[in-house]
mmCIF file of C-alpha atoms and ligand atoms in Angstrom:
data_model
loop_
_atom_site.group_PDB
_atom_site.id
_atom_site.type_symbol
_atom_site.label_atom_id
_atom_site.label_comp_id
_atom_site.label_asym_id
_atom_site.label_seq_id
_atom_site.Cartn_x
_atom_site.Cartn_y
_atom_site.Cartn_z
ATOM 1 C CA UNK A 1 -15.594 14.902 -16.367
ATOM 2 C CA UNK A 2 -18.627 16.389 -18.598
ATOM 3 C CA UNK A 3 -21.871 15.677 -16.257
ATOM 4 C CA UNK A 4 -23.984 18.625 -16.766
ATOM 5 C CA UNK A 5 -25.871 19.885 -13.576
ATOM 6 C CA UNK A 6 -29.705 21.158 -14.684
ATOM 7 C CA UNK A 7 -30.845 22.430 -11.472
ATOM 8 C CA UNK A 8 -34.587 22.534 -12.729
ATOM 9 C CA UNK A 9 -34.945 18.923 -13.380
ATOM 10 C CA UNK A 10 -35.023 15.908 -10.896
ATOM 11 C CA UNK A 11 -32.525 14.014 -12.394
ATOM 12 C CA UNK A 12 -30.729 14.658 -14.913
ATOM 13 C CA UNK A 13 -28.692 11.898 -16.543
ATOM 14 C CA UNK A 14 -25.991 11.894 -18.629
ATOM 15 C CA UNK A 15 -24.229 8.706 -19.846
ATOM 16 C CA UNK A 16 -20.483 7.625 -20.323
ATOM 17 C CA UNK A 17 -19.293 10.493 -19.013
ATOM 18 C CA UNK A 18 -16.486 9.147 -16.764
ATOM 19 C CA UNK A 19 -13.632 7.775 -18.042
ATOM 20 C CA UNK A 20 -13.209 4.305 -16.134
ATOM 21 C CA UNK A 21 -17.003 4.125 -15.055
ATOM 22 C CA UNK A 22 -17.746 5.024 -19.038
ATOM 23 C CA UNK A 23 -15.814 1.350 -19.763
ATOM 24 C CA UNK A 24 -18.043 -0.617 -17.146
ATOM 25 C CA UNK A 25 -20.675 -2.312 -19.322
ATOM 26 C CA UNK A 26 -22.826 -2.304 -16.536
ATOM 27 C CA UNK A 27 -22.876 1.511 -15.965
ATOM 28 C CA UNK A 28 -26.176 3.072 -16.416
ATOM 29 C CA UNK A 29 -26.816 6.640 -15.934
ATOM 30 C CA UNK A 30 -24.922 9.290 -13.844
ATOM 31 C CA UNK A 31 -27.878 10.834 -11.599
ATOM 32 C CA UNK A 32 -27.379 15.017 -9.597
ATOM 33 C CA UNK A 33 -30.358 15.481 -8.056
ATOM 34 C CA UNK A 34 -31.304 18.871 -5.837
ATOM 35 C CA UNK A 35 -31.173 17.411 -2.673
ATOM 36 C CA UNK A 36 -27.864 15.860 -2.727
ATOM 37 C CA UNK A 37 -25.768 19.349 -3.473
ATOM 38 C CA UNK A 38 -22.631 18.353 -5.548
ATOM 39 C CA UNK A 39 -22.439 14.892 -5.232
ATOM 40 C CA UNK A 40 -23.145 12.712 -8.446
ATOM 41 C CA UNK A 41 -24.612 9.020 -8.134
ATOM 42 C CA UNK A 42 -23.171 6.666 -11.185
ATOM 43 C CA UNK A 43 -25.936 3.654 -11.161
ATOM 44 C CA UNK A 44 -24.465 0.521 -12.428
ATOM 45 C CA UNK A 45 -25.717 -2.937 -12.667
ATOM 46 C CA UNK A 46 -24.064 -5.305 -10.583
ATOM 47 C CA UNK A 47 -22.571 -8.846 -12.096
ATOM 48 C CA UNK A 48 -22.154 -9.879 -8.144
ATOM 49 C CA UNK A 49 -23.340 -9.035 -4.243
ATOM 50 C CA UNK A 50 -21.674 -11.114 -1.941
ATOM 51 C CA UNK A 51 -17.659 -10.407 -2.671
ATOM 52 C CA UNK A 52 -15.285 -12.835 -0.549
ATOM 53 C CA UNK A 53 -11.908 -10.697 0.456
ATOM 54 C CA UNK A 54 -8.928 -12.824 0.764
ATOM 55 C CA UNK A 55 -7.728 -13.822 4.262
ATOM 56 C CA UNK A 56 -4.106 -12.062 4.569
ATOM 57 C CA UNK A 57 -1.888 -11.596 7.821
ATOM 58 C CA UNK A 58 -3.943 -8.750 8.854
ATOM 59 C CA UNK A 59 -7.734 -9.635 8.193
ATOM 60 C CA UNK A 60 -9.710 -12.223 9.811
ATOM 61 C CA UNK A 61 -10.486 -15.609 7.591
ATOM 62 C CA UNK A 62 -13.704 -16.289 5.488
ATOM 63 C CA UNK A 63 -15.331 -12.001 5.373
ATOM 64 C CA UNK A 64 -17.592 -11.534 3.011
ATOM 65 C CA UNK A 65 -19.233 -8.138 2.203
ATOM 66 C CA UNK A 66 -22.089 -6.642 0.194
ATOM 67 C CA UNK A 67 -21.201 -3.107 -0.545
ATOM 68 C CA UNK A 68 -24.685 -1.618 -2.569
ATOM 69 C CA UNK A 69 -22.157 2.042 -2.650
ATOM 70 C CA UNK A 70 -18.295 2.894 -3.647
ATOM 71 C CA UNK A 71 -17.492 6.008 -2.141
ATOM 72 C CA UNK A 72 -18.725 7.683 0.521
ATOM 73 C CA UNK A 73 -20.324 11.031 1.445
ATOM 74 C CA UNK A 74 -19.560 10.850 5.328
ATOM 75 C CA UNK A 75 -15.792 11.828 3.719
ATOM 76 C CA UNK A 76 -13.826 11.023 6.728
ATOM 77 C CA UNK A 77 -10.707 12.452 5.960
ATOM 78 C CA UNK A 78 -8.649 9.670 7.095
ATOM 79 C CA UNK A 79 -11.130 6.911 5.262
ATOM 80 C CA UNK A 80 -9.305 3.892 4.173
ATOM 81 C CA UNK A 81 -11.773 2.971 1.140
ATOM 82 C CA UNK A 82 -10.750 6.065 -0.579
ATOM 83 C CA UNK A 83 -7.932 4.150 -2.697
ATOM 84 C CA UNK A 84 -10.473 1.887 -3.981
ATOM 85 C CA UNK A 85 -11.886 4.852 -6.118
ATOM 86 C CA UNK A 86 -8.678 5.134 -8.132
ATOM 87 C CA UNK A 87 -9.244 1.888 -10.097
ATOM 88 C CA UNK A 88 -12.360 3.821 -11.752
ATOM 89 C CA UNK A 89 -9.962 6.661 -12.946
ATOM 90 C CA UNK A 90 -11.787 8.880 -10.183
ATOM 91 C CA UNK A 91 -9.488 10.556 -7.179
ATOM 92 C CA UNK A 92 -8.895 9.703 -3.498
ATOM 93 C CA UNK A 93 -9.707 12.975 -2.242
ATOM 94 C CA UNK A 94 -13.099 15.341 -3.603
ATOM 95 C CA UNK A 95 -14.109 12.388 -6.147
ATOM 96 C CA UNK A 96 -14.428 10.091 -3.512
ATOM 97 C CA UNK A 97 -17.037 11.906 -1.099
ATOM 98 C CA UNK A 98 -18.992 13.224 -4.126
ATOM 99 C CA UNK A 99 -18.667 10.491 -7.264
ATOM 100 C CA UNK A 100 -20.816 7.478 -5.278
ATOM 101 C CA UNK A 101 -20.937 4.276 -7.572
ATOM 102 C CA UNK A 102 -24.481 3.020 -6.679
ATOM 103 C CA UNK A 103 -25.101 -0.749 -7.762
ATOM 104 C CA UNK A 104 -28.936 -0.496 -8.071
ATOM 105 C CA UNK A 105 -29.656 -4.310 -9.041
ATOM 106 C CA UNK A 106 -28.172 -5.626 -5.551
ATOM 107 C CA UNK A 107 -30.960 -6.721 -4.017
ATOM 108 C CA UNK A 108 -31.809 -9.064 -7.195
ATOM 109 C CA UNK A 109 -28.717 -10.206 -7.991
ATOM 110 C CA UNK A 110 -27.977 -11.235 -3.971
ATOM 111 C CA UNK A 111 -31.460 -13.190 -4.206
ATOM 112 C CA UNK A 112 -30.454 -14.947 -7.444
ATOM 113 C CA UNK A 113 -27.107 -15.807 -5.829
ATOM 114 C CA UNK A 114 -28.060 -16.943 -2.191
ATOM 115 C CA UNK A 115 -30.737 -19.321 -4.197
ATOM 116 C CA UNK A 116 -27.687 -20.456 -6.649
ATOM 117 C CA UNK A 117 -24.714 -21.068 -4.202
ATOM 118 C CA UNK A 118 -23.978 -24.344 -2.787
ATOM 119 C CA UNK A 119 -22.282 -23.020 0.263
ATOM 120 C CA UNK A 120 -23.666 -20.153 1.672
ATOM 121 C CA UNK A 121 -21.549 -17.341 3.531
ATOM 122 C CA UNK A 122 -20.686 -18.232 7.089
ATOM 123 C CA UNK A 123 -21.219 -14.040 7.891
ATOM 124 C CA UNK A 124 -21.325 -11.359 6.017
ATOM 125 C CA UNK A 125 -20.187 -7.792 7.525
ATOM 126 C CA UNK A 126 -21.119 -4.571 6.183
ATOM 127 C CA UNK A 127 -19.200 -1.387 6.539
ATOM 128 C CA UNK A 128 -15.686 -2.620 6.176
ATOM 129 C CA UNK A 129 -15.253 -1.183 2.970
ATOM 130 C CA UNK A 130 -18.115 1.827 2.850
ATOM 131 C CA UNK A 131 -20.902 2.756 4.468
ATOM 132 C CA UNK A 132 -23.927 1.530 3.864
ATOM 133 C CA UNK A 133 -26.240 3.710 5.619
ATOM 134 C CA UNK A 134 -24.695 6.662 4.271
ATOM 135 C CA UNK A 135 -26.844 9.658 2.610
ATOM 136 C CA UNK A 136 -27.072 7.790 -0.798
ATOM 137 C CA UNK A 137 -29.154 4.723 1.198
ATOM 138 C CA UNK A 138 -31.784 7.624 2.081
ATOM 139 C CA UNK A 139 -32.235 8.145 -1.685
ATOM 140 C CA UNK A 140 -31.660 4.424 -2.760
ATOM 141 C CA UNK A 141 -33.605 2.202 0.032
ATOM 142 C CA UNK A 142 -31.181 -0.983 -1.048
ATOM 143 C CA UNK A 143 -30.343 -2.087 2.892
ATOM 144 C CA UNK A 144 -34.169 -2.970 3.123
ATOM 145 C CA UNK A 145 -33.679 -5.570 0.693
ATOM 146 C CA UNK A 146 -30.548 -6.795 1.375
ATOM 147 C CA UNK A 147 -31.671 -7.331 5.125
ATOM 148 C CA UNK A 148 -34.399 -8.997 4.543
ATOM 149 C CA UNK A 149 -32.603 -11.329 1.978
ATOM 150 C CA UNK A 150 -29.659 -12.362 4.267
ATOM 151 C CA UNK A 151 -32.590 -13.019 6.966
ATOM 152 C CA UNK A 152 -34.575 -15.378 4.674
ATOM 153 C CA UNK A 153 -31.416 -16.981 3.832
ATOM 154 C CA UNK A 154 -30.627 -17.171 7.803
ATOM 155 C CA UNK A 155 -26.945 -15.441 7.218
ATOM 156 C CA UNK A 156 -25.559 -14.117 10.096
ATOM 157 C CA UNK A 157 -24.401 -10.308 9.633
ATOM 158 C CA UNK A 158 -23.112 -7.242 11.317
ATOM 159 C CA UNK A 159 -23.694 -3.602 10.270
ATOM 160 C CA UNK A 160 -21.076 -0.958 11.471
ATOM 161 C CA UNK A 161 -21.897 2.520 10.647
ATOM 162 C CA UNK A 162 -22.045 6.496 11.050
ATOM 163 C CA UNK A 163 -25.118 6.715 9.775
ATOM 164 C CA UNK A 164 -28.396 7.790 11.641
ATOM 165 C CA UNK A 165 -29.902 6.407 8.976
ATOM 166 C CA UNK A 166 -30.034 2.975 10.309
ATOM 167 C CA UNK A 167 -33.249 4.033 12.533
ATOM 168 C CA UNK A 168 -35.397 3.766 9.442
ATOM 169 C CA UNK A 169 -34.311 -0.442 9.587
ATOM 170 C CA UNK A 170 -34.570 -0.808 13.436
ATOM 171 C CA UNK A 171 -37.704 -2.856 13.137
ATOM 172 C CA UNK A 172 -36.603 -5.251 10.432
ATOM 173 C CA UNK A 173 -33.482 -5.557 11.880
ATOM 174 C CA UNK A 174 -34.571 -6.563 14.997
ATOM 175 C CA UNK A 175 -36.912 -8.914 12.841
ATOM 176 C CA UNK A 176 -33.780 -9.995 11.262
ATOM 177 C CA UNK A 177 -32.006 -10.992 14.261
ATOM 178 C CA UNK A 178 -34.954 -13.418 15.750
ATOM 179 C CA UNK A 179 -33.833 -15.743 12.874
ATOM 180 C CA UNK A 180 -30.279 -15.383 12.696
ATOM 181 C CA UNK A 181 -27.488 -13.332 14.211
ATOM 182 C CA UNK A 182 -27.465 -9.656 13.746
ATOM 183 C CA UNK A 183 -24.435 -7.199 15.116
ATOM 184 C CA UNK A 184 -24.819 -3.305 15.031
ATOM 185 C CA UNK A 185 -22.398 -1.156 15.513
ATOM 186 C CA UNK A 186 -21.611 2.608 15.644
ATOM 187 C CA UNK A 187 -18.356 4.606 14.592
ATOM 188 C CA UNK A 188 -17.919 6.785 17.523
ATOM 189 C CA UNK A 189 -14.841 8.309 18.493
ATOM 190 C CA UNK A 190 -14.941 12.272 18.649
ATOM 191 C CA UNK A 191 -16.493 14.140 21.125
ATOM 192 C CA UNK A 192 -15.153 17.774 20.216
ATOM 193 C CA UNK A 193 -18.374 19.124 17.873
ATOM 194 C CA UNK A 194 -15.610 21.158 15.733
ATOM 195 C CA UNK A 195 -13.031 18.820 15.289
ATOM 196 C CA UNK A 196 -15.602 16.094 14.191
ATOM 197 C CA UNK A 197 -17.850 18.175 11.894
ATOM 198 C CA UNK A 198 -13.665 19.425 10.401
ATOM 199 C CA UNK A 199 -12.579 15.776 10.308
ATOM 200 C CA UNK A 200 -15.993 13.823 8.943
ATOM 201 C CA UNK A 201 -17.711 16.549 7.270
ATOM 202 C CA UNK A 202 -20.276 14.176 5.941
ATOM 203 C CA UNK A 203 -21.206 12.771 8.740
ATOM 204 C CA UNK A 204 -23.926 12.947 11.654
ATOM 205 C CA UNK A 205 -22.897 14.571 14.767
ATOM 206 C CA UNK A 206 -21.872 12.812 17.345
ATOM 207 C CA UNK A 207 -24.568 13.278 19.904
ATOM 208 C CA UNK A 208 -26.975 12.200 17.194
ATOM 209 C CA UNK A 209 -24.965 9.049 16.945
ATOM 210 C CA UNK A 210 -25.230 8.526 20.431
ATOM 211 C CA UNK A 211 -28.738 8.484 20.067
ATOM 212 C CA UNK A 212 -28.483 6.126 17.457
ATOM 213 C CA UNK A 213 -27.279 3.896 20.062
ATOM 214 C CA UNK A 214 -29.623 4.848 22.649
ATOM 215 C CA UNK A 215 -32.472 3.355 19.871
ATOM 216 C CA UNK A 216 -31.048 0.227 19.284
ATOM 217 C CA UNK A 217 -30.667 -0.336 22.856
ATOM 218 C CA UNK A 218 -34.588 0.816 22.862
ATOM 219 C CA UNK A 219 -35.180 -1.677 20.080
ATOM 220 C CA UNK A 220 -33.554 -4.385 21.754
ATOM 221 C CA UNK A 221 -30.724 -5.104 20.628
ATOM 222 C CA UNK A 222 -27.133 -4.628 21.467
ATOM 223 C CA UNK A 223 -24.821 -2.056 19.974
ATOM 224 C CA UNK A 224 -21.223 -2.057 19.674
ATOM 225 C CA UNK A 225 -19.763 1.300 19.716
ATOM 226 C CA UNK A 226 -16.040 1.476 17.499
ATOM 227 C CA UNK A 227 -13.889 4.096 19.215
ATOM 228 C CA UNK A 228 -12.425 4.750 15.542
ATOM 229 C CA UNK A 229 -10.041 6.466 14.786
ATOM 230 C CA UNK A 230 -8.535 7.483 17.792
ATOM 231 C CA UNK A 231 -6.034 10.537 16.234
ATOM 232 C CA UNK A 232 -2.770 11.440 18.209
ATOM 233 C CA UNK A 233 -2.236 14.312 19.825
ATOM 234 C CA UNK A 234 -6.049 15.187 19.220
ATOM 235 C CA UNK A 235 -8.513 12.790 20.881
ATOM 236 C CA UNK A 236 -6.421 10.883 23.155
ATOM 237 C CA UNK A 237 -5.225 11.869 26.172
ATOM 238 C CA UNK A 238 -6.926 10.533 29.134
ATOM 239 C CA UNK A 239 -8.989 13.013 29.967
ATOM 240 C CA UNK A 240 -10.789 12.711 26.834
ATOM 241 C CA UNK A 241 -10.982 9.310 26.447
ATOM 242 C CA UNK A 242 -12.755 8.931 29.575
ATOM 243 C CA UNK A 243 -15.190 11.553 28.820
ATOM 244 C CA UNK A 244 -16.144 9.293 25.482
ATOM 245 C CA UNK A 245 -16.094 6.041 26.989
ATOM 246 C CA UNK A 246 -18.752 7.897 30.066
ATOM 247 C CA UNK A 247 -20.879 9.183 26.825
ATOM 248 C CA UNK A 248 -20.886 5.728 25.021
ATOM 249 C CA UNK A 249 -21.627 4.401 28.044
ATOM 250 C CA UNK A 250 -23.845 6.033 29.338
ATOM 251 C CA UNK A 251 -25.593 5.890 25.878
ATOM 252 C CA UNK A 252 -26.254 2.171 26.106
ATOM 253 C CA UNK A 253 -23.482 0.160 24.267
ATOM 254 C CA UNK A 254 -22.409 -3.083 24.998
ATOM 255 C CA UNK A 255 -19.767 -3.100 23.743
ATOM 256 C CA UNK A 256 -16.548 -0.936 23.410
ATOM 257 C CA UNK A 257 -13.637 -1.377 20.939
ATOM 258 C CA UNK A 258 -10.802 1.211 19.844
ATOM 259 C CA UNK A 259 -8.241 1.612 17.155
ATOM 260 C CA UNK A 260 -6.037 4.187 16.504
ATOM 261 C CA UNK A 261 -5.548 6.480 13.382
ATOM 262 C CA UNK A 262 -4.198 4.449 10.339
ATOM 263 C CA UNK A 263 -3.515 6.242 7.310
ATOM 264 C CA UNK A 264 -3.180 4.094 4.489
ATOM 265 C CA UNK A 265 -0.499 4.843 1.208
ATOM 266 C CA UNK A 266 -3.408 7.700 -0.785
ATOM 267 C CA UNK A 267 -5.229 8.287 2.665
ATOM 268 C CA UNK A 268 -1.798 10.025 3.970
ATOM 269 C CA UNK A 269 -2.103 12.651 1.079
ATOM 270 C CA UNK A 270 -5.648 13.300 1.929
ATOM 271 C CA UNK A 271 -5.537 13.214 5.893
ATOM 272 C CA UNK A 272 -2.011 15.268 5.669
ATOM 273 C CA UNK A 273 -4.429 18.094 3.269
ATOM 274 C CA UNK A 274 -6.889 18.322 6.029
ATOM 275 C CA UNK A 275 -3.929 18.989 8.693
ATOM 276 C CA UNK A 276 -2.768 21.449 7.029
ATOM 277 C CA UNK A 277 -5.297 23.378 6.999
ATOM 278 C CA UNK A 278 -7.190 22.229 10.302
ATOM 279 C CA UNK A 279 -4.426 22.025 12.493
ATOM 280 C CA UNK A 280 -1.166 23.019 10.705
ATOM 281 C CA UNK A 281 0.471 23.268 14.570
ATOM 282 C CA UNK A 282 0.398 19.367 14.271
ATOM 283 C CA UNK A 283 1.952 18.701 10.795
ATOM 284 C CA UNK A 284 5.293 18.077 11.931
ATOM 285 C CA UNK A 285 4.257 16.221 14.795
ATOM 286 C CA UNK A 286 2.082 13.582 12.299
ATOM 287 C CA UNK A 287 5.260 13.702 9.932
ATOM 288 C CA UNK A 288 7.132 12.168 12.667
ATOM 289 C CA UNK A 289 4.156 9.692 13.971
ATOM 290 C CA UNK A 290 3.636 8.520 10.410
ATOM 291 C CA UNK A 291 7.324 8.850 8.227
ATOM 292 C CA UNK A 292 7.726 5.063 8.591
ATOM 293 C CA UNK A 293 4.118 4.286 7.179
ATOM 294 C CA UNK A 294 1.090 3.916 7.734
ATOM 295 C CA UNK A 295 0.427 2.881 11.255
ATOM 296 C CA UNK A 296 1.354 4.349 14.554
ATOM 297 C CA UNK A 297 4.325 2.246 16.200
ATOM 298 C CA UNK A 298 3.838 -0.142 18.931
ATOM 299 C CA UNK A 299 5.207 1.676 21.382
ATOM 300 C CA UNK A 300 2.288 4.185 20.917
ATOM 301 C CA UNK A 301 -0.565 1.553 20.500
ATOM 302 C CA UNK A 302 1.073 -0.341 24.246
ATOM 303 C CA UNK A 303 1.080 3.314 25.460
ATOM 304 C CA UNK A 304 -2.996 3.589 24.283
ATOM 305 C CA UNK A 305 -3.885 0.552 25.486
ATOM 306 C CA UNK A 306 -2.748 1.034 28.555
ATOM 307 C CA UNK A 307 -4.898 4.328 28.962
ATOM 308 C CA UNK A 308 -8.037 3.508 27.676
ATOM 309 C CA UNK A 309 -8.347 -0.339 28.341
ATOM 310 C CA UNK A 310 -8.803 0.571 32.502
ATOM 311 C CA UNK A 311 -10.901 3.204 31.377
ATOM 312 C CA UNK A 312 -13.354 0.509 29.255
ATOM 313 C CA UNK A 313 -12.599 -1.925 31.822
ATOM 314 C CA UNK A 314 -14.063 0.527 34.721
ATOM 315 C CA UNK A 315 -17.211 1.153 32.711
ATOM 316 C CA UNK A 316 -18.464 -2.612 32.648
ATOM 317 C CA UNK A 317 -17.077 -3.130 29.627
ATOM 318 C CA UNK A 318 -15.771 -6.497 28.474
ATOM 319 C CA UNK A 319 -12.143 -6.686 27.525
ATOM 320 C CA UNK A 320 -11.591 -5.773 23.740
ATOM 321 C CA UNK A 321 -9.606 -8.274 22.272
ATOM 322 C CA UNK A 322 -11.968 -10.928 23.389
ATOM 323 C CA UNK A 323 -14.935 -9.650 21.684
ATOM 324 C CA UNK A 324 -13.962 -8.390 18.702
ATOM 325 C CA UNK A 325 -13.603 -11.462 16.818
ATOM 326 C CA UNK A 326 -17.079 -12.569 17.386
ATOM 327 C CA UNK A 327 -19.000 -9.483 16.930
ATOM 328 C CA UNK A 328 -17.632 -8.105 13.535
ATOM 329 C CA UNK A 329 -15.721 -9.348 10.664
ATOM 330 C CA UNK A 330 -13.074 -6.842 10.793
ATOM 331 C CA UNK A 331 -9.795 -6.309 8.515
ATOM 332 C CA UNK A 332 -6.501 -4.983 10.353
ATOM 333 C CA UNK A 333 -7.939 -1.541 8.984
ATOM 334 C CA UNK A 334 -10.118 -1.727 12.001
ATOM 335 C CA UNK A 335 -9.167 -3.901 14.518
ATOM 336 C CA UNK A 336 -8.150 -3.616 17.681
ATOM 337 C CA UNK A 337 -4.487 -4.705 17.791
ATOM 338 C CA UNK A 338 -2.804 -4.676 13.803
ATOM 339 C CA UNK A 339 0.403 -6.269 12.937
ATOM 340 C CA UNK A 340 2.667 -3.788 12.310
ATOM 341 C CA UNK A 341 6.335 -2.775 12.852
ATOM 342 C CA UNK A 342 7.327 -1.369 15.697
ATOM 343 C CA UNK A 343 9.248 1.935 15.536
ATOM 344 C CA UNK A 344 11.518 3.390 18.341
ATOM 345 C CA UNK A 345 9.520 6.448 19.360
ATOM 346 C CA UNK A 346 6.125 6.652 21.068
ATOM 347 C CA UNK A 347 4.039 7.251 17.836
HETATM 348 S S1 SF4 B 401 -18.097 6.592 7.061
HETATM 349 FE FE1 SF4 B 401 -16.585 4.983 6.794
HETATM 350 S S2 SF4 B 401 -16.625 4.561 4.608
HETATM 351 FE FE2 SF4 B 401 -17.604 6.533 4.881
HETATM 352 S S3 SF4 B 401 -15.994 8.051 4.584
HETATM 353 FE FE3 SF4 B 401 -16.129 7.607 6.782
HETATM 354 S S4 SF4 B 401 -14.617 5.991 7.164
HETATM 355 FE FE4 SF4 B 401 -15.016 6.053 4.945
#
């Protein structure tokens, strides 16, 4: 990878530098700017917006996304998007926070194809795949568009994000979702300052999530608040979730839903990196909780569930599983209760 970084300049572009991206007809430019330290946008134009993923035993039927961004600055270390990033020749781990694909054309080509299709989407859910309202959007402005699209064309839709960002949209939002339904909801799930800033580097602090909530609550509408990931042996002893549920809670959400850490085959490498150098006391541990693959066993999600779902349940909360199906369109990467096999010991 050749892209040149001129600090004195804007934006300076430099095309076909990337190997897979550099085959993409529709890539444009390759964009460093000074405000965005070390991370590269690759603009291409988009062929499609609305992208239907395939019902399979672990994702809910008929999701459609829009995803305006590939990769994703927040870089959660345990992110299970980054694999996508490997089919443009770029890595799982660095490439993926910094190397952000940025389809630039979304807003027109979703118009052109909400006024072409026959049948339109049932729902569309954004931030199964990246985040939408990460840094990029502040530079970018697509959601604007896109929300105001999917309102004219009366989709129903639900957001779930880290991003503080989403404040700028609260008003149109809200303007969305007095002519069709609208869903917001928050990634919250560390309280420790230090262990989130180690784990989500990219990302806004917590209590400046919580606030995020506290303003769509303001705004009027209801917020969902994803306790996700819950990692073993580091967020989820009683204790602490109890503290989180109290913060979310008192913050405003509606809503509560959990899922513990899943570390899909690429993500392992990458989460497994971070350990070792965050909390190298726990490697072994995590060998042990994930040797088998990629989820926790069911012994250790029964054992979870048993903890927190008093906890939500004492709060006000409604139960989980009945409420998660309705609010989001949600893969088995996220939801509350995956299929997976069960394995002897607790993790
Ligand atoms: S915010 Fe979501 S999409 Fe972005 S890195 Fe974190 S888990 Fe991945």
């Amino acid at each position: 990878m050749a892209i040149r970084w001129d600090a004195q300049r804007l934006d300076a572009t430099n095309t076909g530098t990337l190997p897979g991206l550099a085959r993409l007809s529709t890539f444009v430019r390759s964009v460093r700017t000074p405000e965005f330290h070390g991370v590269t946008f690759h603009e291409i134009l988009a062929k499609s917006a609305l992208n239907h993923v395939p019902t399979d035993a672990r994702m809910l039927p008929g999701e459609w996304t829009i995803n305006p961004y590939r990769g994703c600055t927040h870089a959660c270390r345990y992110c299970f998007a980054r694999n996508t990033h490997t089919r443009l020749e770029l890595n799982t781990a660095d490439d993926f926070d910094r190397e952000i694909i940025v389809k630039t054309n979304i807003v027109e080509v979703l118009r052109d194809e909400l006024k072409r299709k026959r049948t339109l989407p049932p729902r569309v859910a954004f931030g199964t795949n990246t985040d939408v309202y990460q840094r990029a959007e502040g530079r970018y402005a697509l959601m604007p568009g896109i929300i105001d699209a999917l309102a004219d064309a009366r989709i129903p839709f639900s957001i779930l994000t880290k991003g503080t960002l989403i404040r700028r949209d609260l008003d149109r939002l809200r303007g969305a979702s007095a002519v069709t339904t609208v869903h917001l909801g928050l990634s919250i799930s560390i309280l420790d300052e230090r262990l989130q800033q180690s784990v989500e580097p990219g990302t806004a602090t917590t209590a400046a999530r919580l606030a995020t909530v506290r303003a769509i609550r303001d705004a009027g509408m209801e917020c969902t608040v994803f306790m996700a990931p819950i990692l073993p042996l580091m967020t989820d002893q009683p204790a602490q979730l109890e503290e989180l549920v109290g913060a979310v809670a008192d913050a405003g959400a509606t809503t509560v839903l959990y899922t513990p850490l899943y570390l899909a085959s690429g993500v392992k490498e990458v989460f497994f990196g971070w350990l070792r150098g965050a909390r190298p006391d726990l490697l072994e541990r995590y060998s042990e909780v994930y040797a088998k693959g990629s989820a926790t066993s069911r012994r250790y999600r029964d054992w979870l569930s048993d903890r927190i779902r008093p906890i939500i349940a004492a709060h006000g909360f409604p139960d989980p599983d009945e409420t998660i199906e309705d609010k989001f369109a949600l893969n088995g990467r996220t939801a509350v209760t995956p299929v997976f096999t069960p394995q002897p010991t607790l993790f």
